Short mmCIF file of C-alpha atoms in Angstrom, two decimals:
data_model
loop_
_atom_site.label_atom_id
_atom_site.label_comp_id
_atom_site.label_asym_id
_atom_site.label_seq_id
_atom_site.Cartn_x
_atom_site.Cartn_y
_atom_site.Cartn_z
CA MET A 1 -145.15 23.14 303.55
CA GLY A 2 -144.47 19.42 303.69
CA LYS A 3 -141.25 17.80 304.79
CA PHE A 4 -140.46 16.68 301.25
CA ALA A 5 -140.93 20.21 299.88
CA LYS A 6 -138.67 21.68 302.55
CA THR A 7 -135.99 19.12 301.80
CA ALA A 8 -136.29 19.85 298.08
CA LEU A 9 -135.96 23.59 298.69
CA LYS A 10 -132.87 23.09 300.83
CA ALA A 11 -131.35 20.86 298.19
CA ALA A 12 -132.13 23.42 295.48
CA ALA A 13 -130.64 26.21 297.57
CA GLY A 14 -127.56 24.13 298.20
CA ALA A 15 -127.21 23.30 294.51
CA GLY A 16 -127.64 26.97 293.60
CA ALA A 17 -125.02 28.02 296.12
CA PHE A 18 -122.61 25.39 294.80
CA TYR A 19 -123.28 26.51 291.22
CA LEU A 20 -122.46 30.14 291.97
CA ALA A 21 -119.50 29.36 294.22
CA SER A 22 -117.91 27.01 291.70
CA GLY A 23 -118.55 29.53 288.94
CA ALA A 24 -116.90 32.29 290.95
CA ILE A 25 -113.79 30.17 291.48
CA VAL A 26 -113.44 29.29 287.80
CA TYR A 27 -114.20 32.88 286.77
CA GLU A 28 -111.44 34.23 288.99
CA CYS A 29 -108.95 31.62 287.82
CA VAL A 30 -109.44 32.35 284.12
CA LEU A 31 -110.13 36.09 284.08
CA ASP A 32 -108.32 37.58 287.10
CA ILE A 33 -104.99 38.23 285.39
CA PRO A 34 -102.84 38.88 288.51
CA LEU A 35 -104.16 35.61 290.00
CA LEU A 36 -103.60 33.76 286.73
CA MET A 37 -100.02 35.01 286.57
CA LYS A 38 -99.39 33.54 290.03
CA ILE A 39 -100.86 30.22 288.90
CA LYS A 40 -98.70 30.24 285.77
CA GLY A 41 -95.66 31.16 287.84
CA SER A 42 -96.17 28.02 289.90
CA GLY A 43 -95.39 25.96 286.81
CA VAL A 44 -98.78 24.23 286.69
CA PHE A 45 -99.25 24.84 282.97
CA LYS A 46 -95.63 24.45 281.85
CA LYS A 47 -94.85 21.90 279.15
CA LYS A 48 -91.31 20.57 278.96
CA ASN A 49 -91.05 20.51 275.16
CA GLU A 50 -92.28 24.10 274.89
CA GLU A 51 -89.95 25.34 277.63
CA GLU A 52 -87.02 23.70 275.88
CA PHE A 53 -87.99 25.34 272.60
CA TRP A 54 -88.12 28.81 274.16
CA ASP A 55 -84.80 28.27 275.93
CA LYS A 56 -83.13 27.62 272.56
CA CYS A 57 -85.05 30.23 270.54
CA GLU A 58 -82.34 32.73 269.56
CA ILE A 59 -84.58 34.90 267.38
CA ARG A 60 -86.85 35.50 270.35
CA LYS A 61 -83.91 36.41 272.56
CA GLN A 62 -82.61 38.85 269.95
CA ALA A 63 -86.02 40.48 269.56
CA ASN A 64 -86.35 40.82 273.34
CA GLU A 65 -82.94 42.50 273.48
CA TRP A 66 -84.02 44.90 270.74
CA TYR A 67 -87.22 45.69 272.65
CA GLU A 68 -85.44 46.30 275.94
CA LYS A 69 -82.95 48.58 274.23
CA ASN A 70 -85.58 50.60 272.35
CA GLU A 71 -88.60 50.35 274.66
CA PRO A 72 -90.47 53.68 274.73
CA GLU A 73 -92.42 55.12 277.61
CA ASP A 74 -96.08 54.26 278.01
CA THR A 75 -98.48 56.47 276.09
CA ALA A 76 -101.97 56.93 277.55
CA ILE A 77 -105.25 57.65 275.81
CA PHE A 78 -108.66 58.16 277.35
CA SER A 79 -110.78 55.30 276.08
CA ARG A 80 -114.50 54.88 275.56
CA LEU A 81 -114.11 52.21 278.27
CA GLY A 82 -114.17 55.16 280.67
CA ARG A 83 -110.56 55.19 281.82
CA ASN A 84 -107.05 55.78 280.57
CA MET A 85 -105.60 52.89 278.60
CA LYS A 86 -101.88 52.64 278.04
CA GLY A 87 -99.66 51.30 275.30
CA LYS A 88 -96.14 51.45 273.92
CA VAL A 89 -95.62 53.62 270.84
CA PHE A 90 -92.70 53.48 268.41
CA GLU A 91 -92.60 56.45 266.06
CA PRO A 92 -92.57 55.73 262.30
CA VAL A 93 -89.15 55.70 260.72
CA ASN A 94 -88.32 58.86 258.73
CA GLY A 95 -91.77 60.36 259.25
CA GLY A 96 -93.62 57.69 257.28
CA HIS A 97 -97.34 57.07 257.39
CA ASN A 98 -97.41 53.28 257.86
CA TRP A 99 -98.58 52.01 261.24
CA ALA A 100 -99.02 48.60 262.86
CA ILE A 101 -101.16 47.97 265.92
CA VAL A 102 -99.55 44.90 267.52
CA ILE A 103 -101.80 43.20 270.07
CA HIS A 104 -100.59 40.78 272.76
CA GLY A 105 -102.36 37.70 274.03
CA TYR A 106 -103.99 36.31 277.14
CA SER A 107 -101.94 36.78 280.34
CA SER A 108 -99.14 38.19 278.18
CA CYS A 109 -97.66 41.66 277.68
CA THR A 110 -96.36 44.09 275.09
CA ALA A 111 -92.79 42.83 275.51
CA ALA A 112 -93.87 39.36 274.40
CA MET A 113 -94.73 40.87 271.00
CA ALA A 114 -91.18 42.14 270.42
CA LEU A 115 -90.49 40.09 267.28
CA TYR A 116 -93.74 41.16 265.63
CA ALA A 117 -93.03 44.81 266.44
CA GLN A 118 -89.42 44.56 265.28
CA THR A 119 -90.50 43.00 261.97
CA TYR A 120 -92.74 45.96 261.19
CA TYR A 121 -90.34 48.53 262.60
CA LYS A 122 -87.62 47.34 260.22
CA LYS A 123 -90.09 48.11 257.43
CA GLY A 124 -90.36 51.70 258.66
CA PHE A 125 -93.69 51.32 260.45
CA GLY A 126 -94.75 53.18 263.54
CA ILE A 127 -95.92 50.68 266.16
CA VAL A 128 -98.69 50.89 268.75
CA MET A 129 -98.60 48.08 271.33
CA PRO A 130 -101.64 48.39 273.62
CA HIS A 131 -101.84 46.96 277.11
CA MET A 132 -104.99 44.87 276.96
CA VAL A 133 -107.94 45.06 279.36
CA GLY A 134 -106.97 43.70 282.77
CA HIS A 135 -103.28 43.45 281.83
CA GLY A 136 -100.19 45.47 282.68
CA PRO A 137 -100.99 48.93 284.05
CA ASP A 138 -104.76 48.67 283.50
CA THR A 139 -106.71 49.54 286.63
CA VAL A 140 -109.06 46.55 286.45
CA ARG A 141 -108.04 42.99 287.31
CA HIS A 142 -110.27 40.99 285.01
CA CYS A 143 -109.68 40.65 281.29
CA SER A 144 -112.42 40.47 278.65
CA MET A 145 -110.85 38.10 276.10
CA GLY A 146 -111.22 40.72 273.38
CA TYR A 147 -114.85 41.66 274.04
CA TYR A 148 -114.17 45.13 275.46
CA ASP A 149 -110.63 45.28 274.09
CA ARG A 150 -112.01 45.83 270.58
CA PHE A 151 -113.42 49.20 271.64
CA MET A 152 -110.08 50.21 273.08
CA ILE A 153 -108.37 49.23 269.81
CA LEU A 154 -110.85 51.47 267.97
CA ASP A 155 -109.65 54.29 270.23
CA TRP A 156 -106.02 53.54 269.32
CA ILE A 157 -106.99 53.67 265.65
CA ASP A 158 -108.48 57.12 266.29
CA TYR A 159 -105.30 58.09 268.15
CA ILE A 160 -103.17 57.23 265.12
CA ILE A 161 -105.46 59.01 262.65
CA ASP A 162 -105.67 62.11 264.85
CA ARG A 163 -101.88 62.24 264.79
CA ASP A 164 -101.58 61.36 261.12
CA PRO A 165 -104.66 61.71 258.89
CA GLU A 166 -102.67 60.02 256.10
CA ALA A 167 -101.97 56.97 258.27
CA LYS A 168 -102.23 53.51 256.79
CA ILE A 169 -102.82 50.85 259.42
CA VAL A 170 -102.43 47.07 259.77
CA ILE A 171 -103.78 45.34 262.89
CA HIS A 172 -101.77 42.27 263.96
CA GLY A 173 -102.80 40.20 266.96
CA GLU A 174 -101.68 36.98 268.61
CA SER A 175 -103.99 34.59 270.54
CA MET A 176 -106.41 36.80 272.53
CA GLY A 177 -104.93 39.67 270.54
CA SER A 178 -105.88 37.76 267.39
CA ALA A 179 -109.43 37.34 268.67
CA THR A 180 -109.49 41.07 269.40
CA THR A 181 -108.21 41.79 265.89
CA MET A 182 -111.05 39.78 264.38
CA LEU A 183 -113.62 41.41 266.64
CA VAL A 184 -112.33 44.81 265.49
CA THR A 185 -112.67 43.85 261.82
CA GLY A 186 -116.33 43.13 262.50
CA GLU A 187 -116.83 46.79 263.40
CA PRO A 188 -117.21 49.71 260.96
CA LEU A 189 -113.63 50.89 260.37
CA PRO A 190 -112.10 53.97 258.76
CA SER A 191 -110.48 53.50 255.36
CA ASN A 192 -107.08 54.00 257.01
CA VAL A 193 -107.24 50.38 258.21
CA LEU A 194 -105.97 48.42 255.22
CA CYS A 195 -105.56 44.84 256.46
CA ALA A 196 -105.23 42.57 259.46
CA VAL A 197 -103.29 39.53 260.66
CA ALA A 198 -105.02 37.09 263.03
CA ASP A 199 -102.48 34.68 264.53
CA CYS A 200 -103.86 31.69 266.50
CA GLY A 201 -107.18 33.23 267.50
CA TYR A 202 -110.23 31.36 268.78
CA THR A 203 -113.72 31.08 267.31
CA SER A 204 -115.32 32.34 270.53
CA CYS A 205 -114.42 32.76 274.17
CA TRP A 206 -116.95 30.04 275.01
CA ASP A 207 -115.36 27.61 272.56
CA GLU A 208 -111.89 28.39 273.89
CA TYR A 209 -112.78 27.84 277.53
CA ALA A 210 -114.80 24.74 276.64
CA SER A 211 -111.73 23.28 274.95
CA GLN A 212 -109.58 23.99 278.01
CA MET A 213 -111.77 23.15 281.00
CA LYS A 214 -110.64 19.54 281.12
CA GLU A 215 -106.97 20.24 280.45
CA MET A 216 -106.62 23.26 282.75
CA PHE A 217 -108.94 22.31 285.59
CA HIS A 218 -109.87 18.65 284.98
CA LEU A 219 -113.51 19.69 285.20
CA PRO A 220 -116.54 19.19 282.92
CA ASN A 221 -118.07 22.16 281.15
CA PHE A 222 -121.31 21.70 283.07
CA PRO A 223 -121.83 23.10 285.57
CA PHE A 224 -118.46 24.85 285.92
CA LEU A 225 -118.09 26.76 282.65
CA TYR A 226 -121.78 27.62 282.59
CA ALA A 227 -121.51 28.90 286.15
CA ALA A 228 -118.40 30.96 285.37
CA ASN A 229 -120.24 32.58 282.47
CA THR A 230 -123.15 33.37 284.81
CA ILE A 231 -120.73 35.05 287.23
CA SER A 232 -119.14 37.02 284.40
CA LYS A 233 -122.51 38.39 283.35
CA LEU A 234 -123.64 39.06 286.94
CA THR A 235 -120.48 41.05 287.67
CA GLY A 236 -120.97 43.20 284.58
CA ASN A 237 -118.13 41.74 282.56
CA PHE A 238 -119.20 39.89 279.39
CA ASP A 239 -121.05 36.89 278.02
CA PHE A 240 -118.54 34.26 276.87
CA LYS A 241 -120.78 33.24 273.98
CA LYS A 242 -121.14 36.81 272.70
CA CYS A 243 -117.38 37.24 272.53
CA SER A 244 -117.32 35.63 269.10
CA PRO A 245 -114.66 36.38 266.49
CA LEU A 246 -116.40 33.81 264.29
CA GLU A 247 -119.49 36.02 264.12
CA ALA A 248 -117.39 39.17 263.74
CA VAL A 249 -115.47 38.03 260.67
CA LYS A 250 -118.77 37.36 258.91
CA HIS A 251 -119.13 41.15 258.77
CA SER A 252 -115.51 41.97 257.96
CA ASN A 253 -114.45 44.15 255.05
CA THR A 254 -110.80 44.04 256.10
CA PRO A 255 -108.40 41.77 254.15
CA THR A 256 -107.15 39.26 256.69
CA LEU A 257 -104.26 36.82 256.95
CA PHE A 258 -105.08 33.91 259.26
CA VAL A 259 -102.12 32.12 260.88
CA HIS A 260 -102.12 29.04 263.09
CA GLY A 261 -99.62 26.46 264.32
CA GLU A 262 -100.68 22.93 263.45
CA ALA A 263 -99.60 21.59 266.86
CA ASP A 264 -101.54 24.23 268.81
CA LYS A 265 -103.53 22.60 271.60
CA PHE A 266 -104.23 25.70 273.69
CA VAL A 267 -106.24 27.38 270.94
CA PRO A 268 -106.88 24.28 268.85
CA TYR A 269 -105.63 24.43 265.27
CA GLU A 270 -109.05 23.20 264.16
CA MET A 271 -110.47 26.65 264.96
CA CYS A 272 -108.55 28.33 262.15
CA LYS A 273 -110.38 26.93 259.12
CA PRO A 274 -113.91 27.88 260.32
CA LEU A 275 -112.67 31.44 260.93
CA TYR A 276 -111.07 31.61 257.50
CA GLU A 277 -114.13 30.21 255.77
CA ALA A 278 -116.54 32.51 257.62
CA CYS A 279 -114.55 35.66 256.85
CA SER A 280 -116.37 37.90 254.36
CA ALA A 281 -113.35 40.13 253.61
CA PRO A 282 -112.56 40.83 249.94
CA GLU A 283 -109.22 39.05 250.36
CA LYS A 284 -108.09 36.44 252.84
CA ARG A 285 -105.28 33.92 253.20
CA MET A 286 -104.42 31.14 255.64
CA LEU A 287 -100.92 30.17 256.74
CA SER A 288 -100.49 26.87 258.61
CA VAL A 289 -97.17 26.23 260.31
CA PRO A 290 -96.30 22.55 260.90
CA ASN A 291 -95.18 21.54 264.41
CA ALA A 292 -95.79 25.01 265.86
CA PHE A 293 -97.56 25.02 269.22
CA HIS A 294 -99.57 27.94 270.59
CA ALA A 295 -98.31 31.44 269.74
CA SER A 296 -95.06 30.12 268.28
CA ALA A 297 -95.64 30.09 264.50
CA ILE A 298 -93.47 33.16 263.90
CA TYR A 299 -90.60 31.54 265.80
CA PHE A 300 -90.87 28.07 264.27
CA ASP A 301 -90.47 29.34 260.72
CA TYR A 302 -89.66 33.04 260.76
CA ASP A 303 -88.58 33.12 257.12
CA LYS A 304 -91.87 31.67 255.91
CA TYR A 305 -93.86 33.86 258.30
CA LYS A 306 -92.04 37.00 257.17
CA GLN A 307 -92.36 36.07 253.49
CA THR A 308 -96.10 35.51 253.84
CA LEU A 309 -96.44 38.79 255.72
CA GLU A 310 -94.60 40.62 252.96
CA GLU A 311 -96.74 39.01 250.27
CA PHE A 312 -100.03 39.74 252.01
CA VAL A 313 -99.52 42.98 253.92
CA GLY A 314 -97.13 44.32 251.28
CA LYS A 315 -100.01 44.63 248.80
CA TYR A 316 -101.51 47.42 250.86
CA PHE A 317 -98.46 49.47 251.85
CA ASP A 318 -96.22 51.53 249.60
CA ASP A 319 -92.49 50.67 249.64
CA PHE A 320 -93.08 47.72 251.98
CA PHE A 321 -90.46 45.64 250.19
CA ASP A 322 -87.86 48.39 250.00
CA LYS A 323 -86.98 48.43 253.70
CA ILE A 324 -84.23 46.41 255.30
#
């Protein structure tokens, strides 16, 4: 082998090693939830205007107080993922049959969905609030951005129906929970699932990370995002491009309300319209909330959010309007 060939091989090996090493670092930073929580805790991703909004958001504080006062114990089910998955369960009021599966977002938790849960609970709904893959008490560290979570949500649907064959179910997700909701609607579902709410979800995991690589890491998509996706597949997690709510909603038969804040930069607002337009459900609606940043639409204009929820979800649930 000539000197040039040896040099080329060394360079190729070095480039390959760099590709995999850089991919592993990005993969861990975006999918290892305990590590991500430490990064978030350092204040790297904090935005002053958003922090000020949350500090003054009384409706959020009140919902959190309600959740802390009424928080139930974790309920565990054995999932088709091959392990126990846990969630919080509020029993339906007065033995009713209406249920809401309320799904939290990326690096979040069930408690962060308190206002959504409270809104349904006041309507008499039973509430299931799953801990998502890689989050909370789950025994794995890495999340799947909805890809595997959808199967776990199918198990929670079975859990509800096993308990109550007359159950009527709405699925309501925020951010990654919204993506999961859309992925679930792309699956064959029992008739008990009547509608869904997808709040600030992304078109695909690939699109979401591609939109954030520069802002979060100040890095180009190539080679870093490509390498992270390679690592994800090599470690047996998932292919970012195949985690696609956009493709899922093309097969949906579930009436869906799409919600997005117009000032959302984390999951860009521009992702909402393609999802809405691609959805094949027999009924769909889109709610845009001016000035709302990521995962804040319900807090920016709760009255409008609640009214739209009542108008859309209320079509599918008896006595929805009669609750306090």
